[in-house]
Structures are given as C-alpha cells and as structure tokens.
C-alpha cells in the first residue's frame, strides 16, 4: 500500500495538469499561477494541513469515545482515504467506503465507522457553523460601526 501513494499522486497530477491546460491554455494557467502570492499559497497549504490534522484528531477522539482504540496514524490514514474517496465518488458515501477499508485493518466494524463518521461530520459542521456565526456577527458589527463613523 505504501508503494501506491507516490503512484497515485503522480497519476492524479498527470490527469489534472493536462485538464487545466486544456481548459485554460498554457498561458492562462501560468497567468493564474502568477496571480497567487506566496503568502496566500502558504496560508492555503497551512490551512489544509490544519484541517486534516483537526479531522484526524476528531476521528480519533470520537472513535475512542465509542470504545475503539485508534492510533493517530490510523485516524490520519482514514481521513486522508476518506477525502480521496469523497473526491472520487459521492462525498459521504466515498468517505465511508474509504474510511471503512482503512479502519477494517484496525478491526473497527463498518457500523462503528459509520457512527464515528456521522459524529465527526456533525462536530465539524457545528464548529463551522459556530465560526461562521461569530464571523458574521463580527463583520456585521464592524460594518455598522464603520458606516456610522463615516456618516
């Protein structure tokens, strides 16, 4: 399985790059890449890494709360496989299938993977909603204050 990782990455890149060139043209692709600043690219990368680590931690925490001992490495592999499965198939179904394949090695039954994934997705949605409401209230208050100061 470890030998397949680089192969899959190279395969996906060899599909994505020609697709981007076909849709944007070589010059359009290079122009789009030039528009992204280094700081934005680093910020996006760090945010994606943080999201993956947070999802793995949620999966591990909820699995252990449900009585299934999961190493962080297993949780990370499960989340990564779930992301790929979700990208290749319907999001939630692909995520469940890929996670169950990874967690089967850790002796976690499919029903437990479904329950843990549902709880993990709910926790993620609740956190996202809370952060969105905080952001909305913060930006709304700031825009009201700014408009009143300008008047």
mmCIF file of C-alpha atoms in Angstrom, residues 41-54 76:
data_model
loop_
_atom_site.group_PDB
_atom_site.id
_atom_site.type_symbol
_atom_site.label_atom_id
_atom_site.label_comp_id
_atom_site.label_asym_id
_atom_site.label_seq_id
_atom_site.Cartn_x
_atom_site.Cartn_y
_atom_site.Cartn_z
ATOM 1 C CA UNK A 41 -0.250 29.826 -1.200
ATOM 2 C CA UNK A 42 1.453 29.176 2.152
ATOM 3 C CA UNK A 43 -1.687 30.191 4.049
ATOM 4 C CA UNK A 44 -3.839 27.848 1.953
ATOM 5 C CA UNK A 45 -1.369 24.994 2.439
ATOM 6 C CA UNK A 46 -1.177 25.513 6.216
ATOM 7 C CA UNK A 47 -4.961 25.749 6.466
ATOM 8 C CA UNK A 48 -5.385 22.479 4.563
ATOM 9 C CA UNK A 49 -2.835 20.755 6.811
ATOM 10 C CA UNK A 50 -4.550 22.119 9.937
ATOM 11 C CA UNK A 51 -7.925 20.923 8.638
ATOM 12 C CA UNK A 52 -6.565 17.419 8.011
ATOM 13 C CA UNK A 53 -4.966 17.252 11.448
ATOM 14 C CA UNK A 54 -8.145 18.518 13.128
ATOM 15 C CA UNK A 76 -4.930 10.303 9.683
#
